[in-house]
PDB file of C-alpha atoms in Angstrom:
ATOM      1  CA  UNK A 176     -27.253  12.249 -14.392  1.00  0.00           C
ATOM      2  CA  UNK A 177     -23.523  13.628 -14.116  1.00  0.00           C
ATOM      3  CA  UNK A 178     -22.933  14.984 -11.288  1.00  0.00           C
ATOM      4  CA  UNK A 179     -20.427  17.923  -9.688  1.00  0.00           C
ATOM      5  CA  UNK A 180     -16.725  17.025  -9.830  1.00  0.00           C
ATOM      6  CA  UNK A 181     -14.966  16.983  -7.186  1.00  0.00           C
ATOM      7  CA  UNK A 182     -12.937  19.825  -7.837  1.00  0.00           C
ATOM      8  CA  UNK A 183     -15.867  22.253  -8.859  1.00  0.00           C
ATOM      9  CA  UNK A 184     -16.103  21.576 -12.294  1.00  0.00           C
ATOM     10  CA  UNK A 185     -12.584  22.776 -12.548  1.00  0.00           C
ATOM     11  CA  UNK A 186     -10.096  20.231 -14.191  1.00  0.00           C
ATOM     12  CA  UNK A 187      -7.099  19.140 -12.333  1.00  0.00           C
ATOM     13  CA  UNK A 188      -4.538  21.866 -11.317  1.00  0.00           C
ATOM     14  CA  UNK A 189      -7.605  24.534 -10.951  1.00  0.00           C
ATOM     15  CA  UNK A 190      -7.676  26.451 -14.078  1.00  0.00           C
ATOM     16  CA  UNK A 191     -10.726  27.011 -16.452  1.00  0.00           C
ATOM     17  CA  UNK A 192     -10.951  24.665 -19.443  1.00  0.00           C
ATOM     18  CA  UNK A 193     -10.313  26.500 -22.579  1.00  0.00           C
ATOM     19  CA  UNK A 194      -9.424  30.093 -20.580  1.00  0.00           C
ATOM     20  CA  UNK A 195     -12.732  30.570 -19.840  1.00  0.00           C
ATOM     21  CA  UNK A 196     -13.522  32.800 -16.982  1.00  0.00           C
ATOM     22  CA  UNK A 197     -14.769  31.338 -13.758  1.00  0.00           C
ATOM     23  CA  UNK A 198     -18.423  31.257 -13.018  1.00  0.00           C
ATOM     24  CA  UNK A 199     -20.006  33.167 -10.021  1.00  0.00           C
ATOM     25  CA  UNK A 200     -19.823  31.733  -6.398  1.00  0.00           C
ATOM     26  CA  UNK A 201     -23.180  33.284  -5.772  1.00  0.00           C
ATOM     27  CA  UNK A 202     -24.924  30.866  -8.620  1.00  0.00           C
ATOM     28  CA  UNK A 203     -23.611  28.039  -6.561  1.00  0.00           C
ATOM     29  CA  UNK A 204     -23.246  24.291  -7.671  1.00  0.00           C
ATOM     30  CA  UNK A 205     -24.302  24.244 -11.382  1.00  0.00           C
ATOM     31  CA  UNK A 206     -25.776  20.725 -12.665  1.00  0.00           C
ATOM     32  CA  UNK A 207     -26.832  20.428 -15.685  1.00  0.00           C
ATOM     33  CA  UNK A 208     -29.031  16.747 -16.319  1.00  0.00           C
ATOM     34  CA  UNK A 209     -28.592  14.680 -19.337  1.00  0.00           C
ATOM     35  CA  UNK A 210     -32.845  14.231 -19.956  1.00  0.00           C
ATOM     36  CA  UNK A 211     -33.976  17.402 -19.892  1.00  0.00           C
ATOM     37  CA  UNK A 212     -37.123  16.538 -18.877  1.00  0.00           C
ATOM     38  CA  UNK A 213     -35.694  16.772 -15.775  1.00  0.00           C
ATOM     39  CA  UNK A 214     -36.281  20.548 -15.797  1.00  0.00           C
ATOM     40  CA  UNK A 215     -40.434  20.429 -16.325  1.00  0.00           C
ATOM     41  CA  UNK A 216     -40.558  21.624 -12.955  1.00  0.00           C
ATOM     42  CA  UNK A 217     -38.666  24.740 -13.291  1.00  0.00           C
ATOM     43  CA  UNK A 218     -40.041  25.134 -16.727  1.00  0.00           C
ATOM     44  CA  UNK A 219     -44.077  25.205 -15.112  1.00  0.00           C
ATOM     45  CA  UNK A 220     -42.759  27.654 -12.220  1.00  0.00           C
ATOM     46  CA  UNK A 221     -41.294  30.718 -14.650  1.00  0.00           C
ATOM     47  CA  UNK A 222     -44.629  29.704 -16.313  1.00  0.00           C
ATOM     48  CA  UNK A 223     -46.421  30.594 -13.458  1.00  0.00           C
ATOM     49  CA  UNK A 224     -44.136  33.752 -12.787  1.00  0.00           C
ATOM     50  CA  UNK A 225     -45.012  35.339 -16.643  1.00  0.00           C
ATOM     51  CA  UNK A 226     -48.478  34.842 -16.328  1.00  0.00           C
ATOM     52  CA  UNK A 227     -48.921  36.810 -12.682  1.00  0.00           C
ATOM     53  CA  UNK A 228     -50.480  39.340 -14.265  1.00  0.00           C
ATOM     54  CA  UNK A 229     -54.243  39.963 -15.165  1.00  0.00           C
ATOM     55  CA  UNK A 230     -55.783  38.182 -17.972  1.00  0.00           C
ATOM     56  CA  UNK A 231     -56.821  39.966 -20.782  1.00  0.00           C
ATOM     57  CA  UNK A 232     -60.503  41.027 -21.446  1.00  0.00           C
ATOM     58  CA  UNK A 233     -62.017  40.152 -24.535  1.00  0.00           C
ATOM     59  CA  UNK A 234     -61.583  43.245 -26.123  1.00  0.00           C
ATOM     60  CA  UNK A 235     -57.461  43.129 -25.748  1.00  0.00           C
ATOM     61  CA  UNK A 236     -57.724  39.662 -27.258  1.00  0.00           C
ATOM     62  CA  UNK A 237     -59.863  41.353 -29.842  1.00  0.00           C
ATOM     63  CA  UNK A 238     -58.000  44.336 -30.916  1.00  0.00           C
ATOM     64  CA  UNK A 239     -54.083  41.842 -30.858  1.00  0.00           C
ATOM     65  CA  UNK A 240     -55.401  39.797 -33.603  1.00  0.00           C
ATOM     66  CA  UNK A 241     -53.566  40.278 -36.850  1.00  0.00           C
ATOM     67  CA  UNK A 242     -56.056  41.973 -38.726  1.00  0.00           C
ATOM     68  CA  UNK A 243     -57.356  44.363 -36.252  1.00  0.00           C
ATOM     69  CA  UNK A 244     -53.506  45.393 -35.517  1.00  0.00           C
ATOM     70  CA  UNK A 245     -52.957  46.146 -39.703  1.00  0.00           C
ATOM     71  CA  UNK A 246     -55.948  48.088 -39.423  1.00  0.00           C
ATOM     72  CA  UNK A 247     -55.326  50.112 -37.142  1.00  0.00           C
ATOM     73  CA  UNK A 248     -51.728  50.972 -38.352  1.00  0.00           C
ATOM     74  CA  UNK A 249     -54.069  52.005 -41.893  1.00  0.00           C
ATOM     75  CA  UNK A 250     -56.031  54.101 -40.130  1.00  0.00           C
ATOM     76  CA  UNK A 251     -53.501  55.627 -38.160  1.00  0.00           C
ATOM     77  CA  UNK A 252     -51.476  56.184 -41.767  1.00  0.00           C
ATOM     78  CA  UNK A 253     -54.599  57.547 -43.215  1.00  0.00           C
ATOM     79  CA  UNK A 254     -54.821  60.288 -40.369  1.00  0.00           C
ATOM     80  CA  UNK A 255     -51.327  61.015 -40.507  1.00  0.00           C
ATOM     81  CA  UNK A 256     -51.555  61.816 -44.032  1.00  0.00           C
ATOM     82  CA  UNK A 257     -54.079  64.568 -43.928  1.00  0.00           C
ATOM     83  CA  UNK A 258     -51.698  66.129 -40.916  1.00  0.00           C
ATOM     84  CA  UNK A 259     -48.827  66.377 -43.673  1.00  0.00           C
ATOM     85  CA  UNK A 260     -50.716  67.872 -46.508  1.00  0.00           C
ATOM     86  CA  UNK A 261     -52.075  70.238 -43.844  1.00  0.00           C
ATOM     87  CA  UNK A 262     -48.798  70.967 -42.397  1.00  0.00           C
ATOM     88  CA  UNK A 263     -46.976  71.590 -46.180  1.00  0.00           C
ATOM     89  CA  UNK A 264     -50.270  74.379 -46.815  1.00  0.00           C
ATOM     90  CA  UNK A 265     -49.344  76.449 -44.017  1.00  0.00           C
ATOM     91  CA  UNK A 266     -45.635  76.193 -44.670  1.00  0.00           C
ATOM     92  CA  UNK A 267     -46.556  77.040 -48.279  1.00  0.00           C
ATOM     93  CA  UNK A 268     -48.527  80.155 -47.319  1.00  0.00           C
ATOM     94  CA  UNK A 269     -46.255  81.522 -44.913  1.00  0.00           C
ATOM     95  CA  UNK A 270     -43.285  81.374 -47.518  1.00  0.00           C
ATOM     96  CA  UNK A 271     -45.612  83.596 -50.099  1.00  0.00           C
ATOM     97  CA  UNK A 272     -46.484  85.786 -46.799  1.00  0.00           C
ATOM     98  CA  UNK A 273     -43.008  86.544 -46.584  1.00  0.00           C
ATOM     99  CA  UNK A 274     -41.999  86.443 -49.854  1.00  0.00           C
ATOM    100  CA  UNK A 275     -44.621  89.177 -50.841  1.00  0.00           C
ATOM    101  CA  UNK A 276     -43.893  91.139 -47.960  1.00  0.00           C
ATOM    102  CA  UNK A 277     -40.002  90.742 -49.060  1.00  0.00           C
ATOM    103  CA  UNK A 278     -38.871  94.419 -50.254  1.00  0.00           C
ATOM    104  CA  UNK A 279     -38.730  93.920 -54.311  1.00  0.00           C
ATOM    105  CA  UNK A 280     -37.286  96.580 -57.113  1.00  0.00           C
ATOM    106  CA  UNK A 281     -39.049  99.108 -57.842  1.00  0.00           C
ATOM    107  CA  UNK A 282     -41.478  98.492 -60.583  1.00  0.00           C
ATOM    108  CA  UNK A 283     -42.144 101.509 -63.236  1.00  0.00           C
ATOM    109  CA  UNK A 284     -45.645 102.067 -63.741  1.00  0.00           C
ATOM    110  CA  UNK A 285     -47.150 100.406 -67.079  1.00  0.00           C
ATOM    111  CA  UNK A 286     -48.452 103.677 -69.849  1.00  0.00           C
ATOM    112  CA  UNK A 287     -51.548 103.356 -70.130  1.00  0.00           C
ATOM    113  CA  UNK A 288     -52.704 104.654 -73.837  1.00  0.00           C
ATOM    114  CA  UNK A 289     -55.145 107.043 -74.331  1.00  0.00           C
ATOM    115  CA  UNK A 290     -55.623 109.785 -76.947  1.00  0.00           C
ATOM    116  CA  UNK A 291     -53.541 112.427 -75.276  1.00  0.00           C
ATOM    117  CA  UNK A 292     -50.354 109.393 -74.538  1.00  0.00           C
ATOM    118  CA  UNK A 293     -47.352 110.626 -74.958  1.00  0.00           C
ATOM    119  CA  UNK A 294     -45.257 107.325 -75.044  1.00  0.00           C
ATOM    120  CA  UNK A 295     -41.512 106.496 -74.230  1.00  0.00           C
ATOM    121  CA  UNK A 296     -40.228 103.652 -75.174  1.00  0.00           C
ATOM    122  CA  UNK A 297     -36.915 102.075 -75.905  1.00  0.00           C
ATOM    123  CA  UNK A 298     -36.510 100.183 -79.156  1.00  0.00           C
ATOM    124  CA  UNK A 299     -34.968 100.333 -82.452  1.00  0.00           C
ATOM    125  CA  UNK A 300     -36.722 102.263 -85.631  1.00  0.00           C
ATOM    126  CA  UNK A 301     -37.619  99.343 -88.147  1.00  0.00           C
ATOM    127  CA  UNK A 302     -35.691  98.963 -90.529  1.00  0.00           C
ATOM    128  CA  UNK A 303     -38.561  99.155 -93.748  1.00  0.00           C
ATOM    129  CA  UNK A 304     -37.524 100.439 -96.927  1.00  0.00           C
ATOM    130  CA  UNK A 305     -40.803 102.978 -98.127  1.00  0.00           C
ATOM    131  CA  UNK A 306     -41.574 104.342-101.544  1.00  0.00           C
ATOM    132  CA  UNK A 307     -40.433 107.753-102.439  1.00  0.00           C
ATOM    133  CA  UNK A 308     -42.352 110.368-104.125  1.00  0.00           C
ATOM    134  CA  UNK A 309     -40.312 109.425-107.627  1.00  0.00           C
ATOM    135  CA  UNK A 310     -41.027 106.137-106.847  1.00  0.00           C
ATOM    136  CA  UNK A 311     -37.990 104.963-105.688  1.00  0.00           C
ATOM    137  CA  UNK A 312     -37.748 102.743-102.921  1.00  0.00           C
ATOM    138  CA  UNK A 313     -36.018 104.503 -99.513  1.00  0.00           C
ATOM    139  CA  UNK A 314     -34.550 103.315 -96.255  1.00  0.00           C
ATOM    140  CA  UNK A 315     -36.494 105.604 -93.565  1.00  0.00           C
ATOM    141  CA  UNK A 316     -32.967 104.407 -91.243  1.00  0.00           C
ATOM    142  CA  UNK A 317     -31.047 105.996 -94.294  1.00  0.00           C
ATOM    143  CA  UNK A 318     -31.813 109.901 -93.013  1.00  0.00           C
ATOM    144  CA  UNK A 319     -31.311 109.889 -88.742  1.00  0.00           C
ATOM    145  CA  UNK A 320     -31.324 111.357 -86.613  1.00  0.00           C
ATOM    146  CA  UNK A 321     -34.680 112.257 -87.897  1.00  0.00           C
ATOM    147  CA  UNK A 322     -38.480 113.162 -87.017  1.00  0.00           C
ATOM    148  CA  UNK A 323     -41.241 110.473 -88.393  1.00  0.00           C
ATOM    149  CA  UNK A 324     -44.572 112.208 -89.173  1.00  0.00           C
ATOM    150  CA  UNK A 325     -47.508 109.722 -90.014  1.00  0.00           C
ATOM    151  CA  UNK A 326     -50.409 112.152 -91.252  1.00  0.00           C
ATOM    152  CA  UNK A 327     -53.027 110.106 -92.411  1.00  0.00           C
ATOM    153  CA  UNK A 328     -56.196 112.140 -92.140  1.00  0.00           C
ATOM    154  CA  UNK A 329     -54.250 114.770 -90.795  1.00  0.00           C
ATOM    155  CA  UNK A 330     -53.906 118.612 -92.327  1.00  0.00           C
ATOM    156  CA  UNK A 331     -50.900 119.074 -91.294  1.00  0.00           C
ATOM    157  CA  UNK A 332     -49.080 121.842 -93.145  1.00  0.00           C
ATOM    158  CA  UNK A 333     -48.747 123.943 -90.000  1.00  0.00           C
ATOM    159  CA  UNK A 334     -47.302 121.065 -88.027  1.00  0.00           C
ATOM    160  CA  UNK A 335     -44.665 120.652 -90.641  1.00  0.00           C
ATOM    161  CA  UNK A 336     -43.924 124.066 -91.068  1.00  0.00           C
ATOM    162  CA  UNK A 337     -43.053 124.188 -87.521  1.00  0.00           C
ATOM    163  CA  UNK A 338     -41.512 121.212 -87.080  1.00  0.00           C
ATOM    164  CA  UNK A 339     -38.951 122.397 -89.826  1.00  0.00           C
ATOM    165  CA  UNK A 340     -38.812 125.355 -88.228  1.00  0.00           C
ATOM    166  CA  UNK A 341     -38.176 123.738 -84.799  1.00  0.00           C
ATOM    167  CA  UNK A 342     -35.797 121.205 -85.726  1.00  0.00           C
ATOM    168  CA  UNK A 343     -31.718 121.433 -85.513  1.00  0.00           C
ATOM    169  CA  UNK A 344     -29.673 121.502 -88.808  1.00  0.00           C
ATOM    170  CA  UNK A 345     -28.720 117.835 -90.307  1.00  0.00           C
ATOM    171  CA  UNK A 346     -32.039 116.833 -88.703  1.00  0.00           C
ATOM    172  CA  UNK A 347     -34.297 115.066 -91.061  1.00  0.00           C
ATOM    173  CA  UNK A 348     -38.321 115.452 -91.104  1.00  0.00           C
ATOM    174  CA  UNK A 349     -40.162 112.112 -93.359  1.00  0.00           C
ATOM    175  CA  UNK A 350     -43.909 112.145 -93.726  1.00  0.00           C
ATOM    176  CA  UNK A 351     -45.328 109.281 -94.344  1.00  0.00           C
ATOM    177  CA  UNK A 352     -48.809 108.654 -95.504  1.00  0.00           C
ATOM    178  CA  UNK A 353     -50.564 105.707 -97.121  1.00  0.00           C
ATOM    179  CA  UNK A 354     -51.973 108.212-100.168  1.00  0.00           C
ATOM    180  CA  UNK A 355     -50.176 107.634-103.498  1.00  0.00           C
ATOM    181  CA  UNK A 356     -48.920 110.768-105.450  1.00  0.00           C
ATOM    182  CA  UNK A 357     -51.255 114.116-105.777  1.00  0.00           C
ATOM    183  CA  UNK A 358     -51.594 114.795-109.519  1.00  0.00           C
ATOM    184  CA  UNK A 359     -50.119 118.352-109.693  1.00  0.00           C
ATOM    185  CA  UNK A 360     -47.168 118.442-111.752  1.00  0.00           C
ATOM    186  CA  UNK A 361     -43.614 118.041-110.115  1.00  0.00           C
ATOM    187  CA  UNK A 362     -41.810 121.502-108.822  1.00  0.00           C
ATOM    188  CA  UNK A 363     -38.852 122.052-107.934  1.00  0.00           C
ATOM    189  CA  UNK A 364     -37.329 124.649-105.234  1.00  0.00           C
ATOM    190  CA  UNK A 365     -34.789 125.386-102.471  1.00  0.00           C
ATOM    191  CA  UNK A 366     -37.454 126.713-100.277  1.00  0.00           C
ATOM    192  CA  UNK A 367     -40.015 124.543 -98.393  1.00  0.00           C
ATOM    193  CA  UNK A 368     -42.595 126.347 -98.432  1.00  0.00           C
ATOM    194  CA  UNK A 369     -42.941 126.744-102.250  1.00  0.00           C
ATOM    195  CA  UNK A 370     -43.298 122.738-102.014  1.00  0.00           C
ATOM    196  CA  UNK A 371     -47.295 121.558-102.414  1.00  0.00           C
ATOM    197  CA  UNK A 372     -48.921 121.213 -98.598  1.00  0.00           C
ATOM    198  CA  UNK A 373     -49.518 117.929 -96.402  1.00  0.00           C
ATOM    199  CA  UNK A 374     -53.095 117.100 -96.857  1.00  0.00           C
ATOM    200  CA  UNK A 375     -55.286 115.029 -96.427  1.00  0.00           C
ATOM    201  CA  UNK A 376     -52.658 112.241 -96.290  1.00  0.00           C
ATOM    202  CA  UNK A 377     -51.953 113.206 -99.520  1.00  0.00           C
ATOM    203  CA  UNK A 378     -47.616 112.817-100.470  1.00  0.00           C
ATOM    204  CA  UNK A 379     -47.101 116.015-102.767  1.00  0.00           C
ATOM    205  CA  UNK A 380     -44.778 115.120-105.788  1.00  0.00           C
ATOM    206  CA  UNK A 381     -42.473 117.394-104.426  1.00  0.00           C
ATOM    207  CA  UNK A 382     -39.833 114.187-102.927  1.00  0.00           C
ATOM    208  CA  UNK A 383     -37.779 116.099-101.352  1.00  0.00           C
ATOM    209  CA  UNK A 384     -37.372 119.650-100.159  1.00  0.00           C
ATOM    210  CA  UNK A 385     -34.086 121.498 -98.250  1.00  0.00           C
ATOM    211  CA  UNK A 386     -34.588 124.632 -95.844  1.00  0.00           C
ATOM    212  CA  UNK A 387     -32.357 126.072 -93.554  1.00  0.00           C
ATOM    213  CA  UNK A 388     -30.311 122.917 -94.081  1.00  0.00           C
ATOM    214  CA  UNK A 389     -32.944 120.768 -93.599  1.00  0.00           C
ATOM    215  CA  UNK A 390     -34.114 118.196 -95.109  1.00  0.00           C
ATOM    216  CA  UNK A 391     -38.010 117.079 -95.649  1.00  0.00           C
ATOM    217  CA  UNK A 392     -38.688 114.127 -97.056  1.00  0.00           C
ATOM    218  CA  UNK A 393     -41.966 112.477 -98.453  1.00  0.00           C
ATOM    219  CA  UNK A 394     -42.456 109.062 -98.072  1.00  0.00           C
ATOM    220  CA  UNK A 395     -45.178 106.067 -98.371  1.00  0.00           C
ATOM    221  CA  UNK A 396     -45.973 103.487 -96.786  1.00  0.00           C
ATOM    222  CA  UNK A 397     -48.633 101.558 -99.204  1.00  0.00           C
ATOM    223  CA  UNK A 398     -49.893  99.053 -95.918  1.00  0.00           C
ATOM    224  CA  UNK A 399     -49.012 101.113 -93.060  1.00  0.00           C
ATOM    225  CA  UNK A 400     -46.602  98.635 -91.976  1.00  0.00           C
ATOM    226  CA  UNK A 401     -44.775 101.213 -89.501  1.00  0.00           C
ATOM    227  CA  UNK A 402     -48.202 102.670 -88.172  1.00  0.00           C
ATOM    228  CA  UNK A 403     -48.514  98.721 -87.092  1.00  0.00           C
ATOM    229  CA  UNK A 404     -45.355  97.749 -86.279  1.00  0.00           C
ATOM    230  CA  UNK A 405     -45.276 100.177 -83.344  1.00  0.00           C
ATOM    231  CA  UNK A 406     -48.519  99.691 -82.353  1.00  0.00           C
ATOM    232  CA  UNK A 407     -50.293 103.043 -82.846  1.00  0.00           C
ATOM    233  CA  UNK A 408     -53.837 103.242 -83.281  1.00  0.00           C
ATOM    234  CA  UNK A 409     -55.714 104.624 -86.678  1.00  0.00           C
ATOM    235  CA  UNK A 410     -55.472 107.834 -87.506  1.00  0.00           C
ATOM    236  CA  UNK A 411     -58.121 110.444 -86.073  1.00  0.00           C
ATOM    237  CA  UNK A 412     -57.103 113.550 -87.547  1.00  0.00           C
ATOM    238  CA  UNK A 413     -53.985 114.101 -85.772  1.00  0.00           C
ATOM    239  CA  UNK A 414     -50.298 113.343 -86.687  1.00  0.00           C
ATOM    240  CA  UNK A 415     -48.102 110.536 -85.446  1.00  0.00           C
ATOM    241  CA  UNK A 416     -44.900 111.610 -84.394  1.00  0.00           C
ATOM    242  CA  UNK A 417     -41.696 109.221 -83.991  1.00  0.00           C
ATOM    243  CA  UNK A 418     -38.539 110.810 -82.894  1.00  0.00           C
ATOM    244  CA  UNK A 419     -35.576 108.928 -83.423  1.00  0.00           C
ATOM    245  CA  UNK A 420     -31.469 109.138 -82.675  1.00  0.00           C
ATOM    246  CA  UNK A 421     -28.685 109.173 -85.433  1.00  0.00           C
ATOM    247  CA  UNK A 422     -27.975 105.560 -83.667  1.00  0.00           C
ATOM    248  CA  UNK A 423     -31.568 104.395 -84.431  1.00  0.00           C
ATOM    249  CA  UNK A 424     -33.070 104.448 -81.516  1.00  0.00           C
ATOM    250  CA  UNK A 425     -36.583 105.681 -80.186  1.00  0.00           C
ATOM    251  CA  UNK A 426     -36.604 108.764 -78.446  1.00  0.00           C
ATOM    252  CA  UNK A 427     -39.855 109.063 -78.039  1.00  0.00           C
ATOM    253  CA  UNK A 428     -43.604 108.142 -79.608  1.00  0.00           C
ATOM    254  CA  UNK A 429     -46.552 110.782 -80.140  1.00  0.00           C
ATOM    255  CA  UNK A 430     -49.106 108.728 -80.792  1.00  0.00           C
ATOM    256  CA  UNK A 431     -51.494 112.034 -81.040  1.00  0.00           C
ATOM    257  CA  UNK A 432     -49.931 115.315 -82.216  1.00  0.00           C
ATOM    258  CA  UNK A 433     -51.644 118.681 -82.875  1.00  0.00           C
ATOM    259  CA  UNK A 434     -48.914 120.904 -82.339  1.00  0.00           C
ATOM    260  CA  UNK A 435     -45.338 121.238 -82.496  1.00  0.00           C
ATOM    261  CA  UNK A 436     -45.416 122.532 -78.488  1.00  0.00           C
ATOM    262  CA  UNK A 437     -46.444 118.670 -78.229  1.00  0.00           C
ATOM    263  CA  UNK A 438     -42.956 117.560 -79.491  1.00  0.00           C
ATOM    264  CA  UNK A 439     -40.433 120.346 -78.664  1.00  0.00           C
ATOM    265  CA  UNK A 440     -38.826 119.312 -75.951  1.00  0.00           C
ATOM    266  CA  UNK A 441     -38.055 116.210 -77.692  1.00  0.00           C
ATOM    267  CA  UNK A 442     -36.459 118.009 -80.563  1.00  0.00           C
ATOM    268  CA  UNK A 443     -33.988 119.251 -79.084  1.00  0.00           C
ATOM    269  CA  UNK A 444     -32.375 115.650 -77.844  1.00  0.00           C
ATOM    270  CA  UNK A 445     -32.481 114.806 -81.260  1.00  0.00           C
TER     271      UNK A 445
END
């Protein structure tokens, strides 16, 4: 066994071999045996030292082994993860909370239809090329700004009348019906009201007539593709009534007209 040198470890002169600093004088004289067996005896006392404490019960020795300790971390993951899913609901439903609470734009009300509707809606006319009353096919966008009255199953000679009379110079009035051609012979006039009436659906051979300036104009529309593509409902004895701009461009719908008080106002925007 080596022992201390005589100058404390320290080689001759009294510096530290290889710069290192010097140990503390509190630790004393350090020896350090060449069989370190030597040290059993310090070993068995920090033995002794660790295990001062109480010795474990059963159950401790139970619940440290492997198994139980992967366990419980499973069970501890599988409680954690209803916690989260828990936790993401209520942040979930107080975002919508405030979200529909959140002050929105104004929403305008949907239209209901009913018999009476009088519908607004913006959109373009169609563009559908009808049969004239001499059989020629016409562009109903071809006359505009212009009044569109469907009068299937309508008598409507007094609501054309007054439209006519109603509506501005260089404003156009088509009726459309489904009906082919009456059999009366063909006239011919300047006045309106010496052409054959609206009846019945029925397009007089008359194909177009001038008053005032005005211009009527008799159209059909063999499948009632226009009745359909603006979604009106079948006729009940009333007119349709489609007002539209010189730039093509729905005014406004009547799904159900009567009168011409129903579509005055309307004219005149025309």
């Amino acid at each position: 066994m080596a022992g201390a040198s005589d100058n404390d470890g320290r080689p001759p002169g009294g510096e530290s071999p290889d710069d290192l600093p010097d140990l503390p004088e509190e630790w004393g004289v350090i020896v350090i045996p060449d069989d370190l067996s030597e040290l059993a005896d310090e070993v068995e006392a920090v033995r002794a030292e660790l295990r001062t404490g109480p010795p474990l019960t059963r159950w401790q020795l139970f619940v440290r082994r492997p198994a139980i300790r992967r366990t419980r971390r499973f069970g501890s993951l599988l409680m954690r993860t209803p916690a989260l899913i828990v936790s993401v609901a209520v942040l979930v439903t107080i975002a919508s909370l405030f979200a529909s609470a959140w002050p929105g734009p104004a929403r305008q009300p949907a239209t209901q239809r009913t018999s009476g509707t009088t519908e607004s809606r913006v959109g373009r006319l169609p563009a559908l090329d009808l049969i004239g009353a001499d059989g020629q096919s016409a562009s109903i966008l071809g006359s505009l700004p212009a009044v569109l009255l469907l009068t299937d199953g309508c008598d409507c000679a007094r609501l054309l009348d007054d439209t006519v009379a109603a509506a501005a110079p260089g404003v156009t009035v088509l009726v459309i019906t489904t009906r082919g051609l009456s059999a009366s012979p063909s006239t011919t006039t300047s006045s309106l009201s010496a052409s054959p009436p609206v009846s019945a659906g029925v397009l007089p051979t008359l194909p177009t007539a001038h008053a005032g300036g005005k211009t009527v104009t008799f159209l059909q529309d063999r499948t009632d593709t226009l009745r359909h593509q603006l979604d009106l409902s079948d006729p009940d004895g009333t007119a349709a009534a489609i007002l539209v701009d010189k730039t093509g461009e729905i005014v406004r719908i009547h799904p159900r007209t009567a009168s011409i008080e129903t579509i005055r106002p309307d004219l005149a925007r025309l």
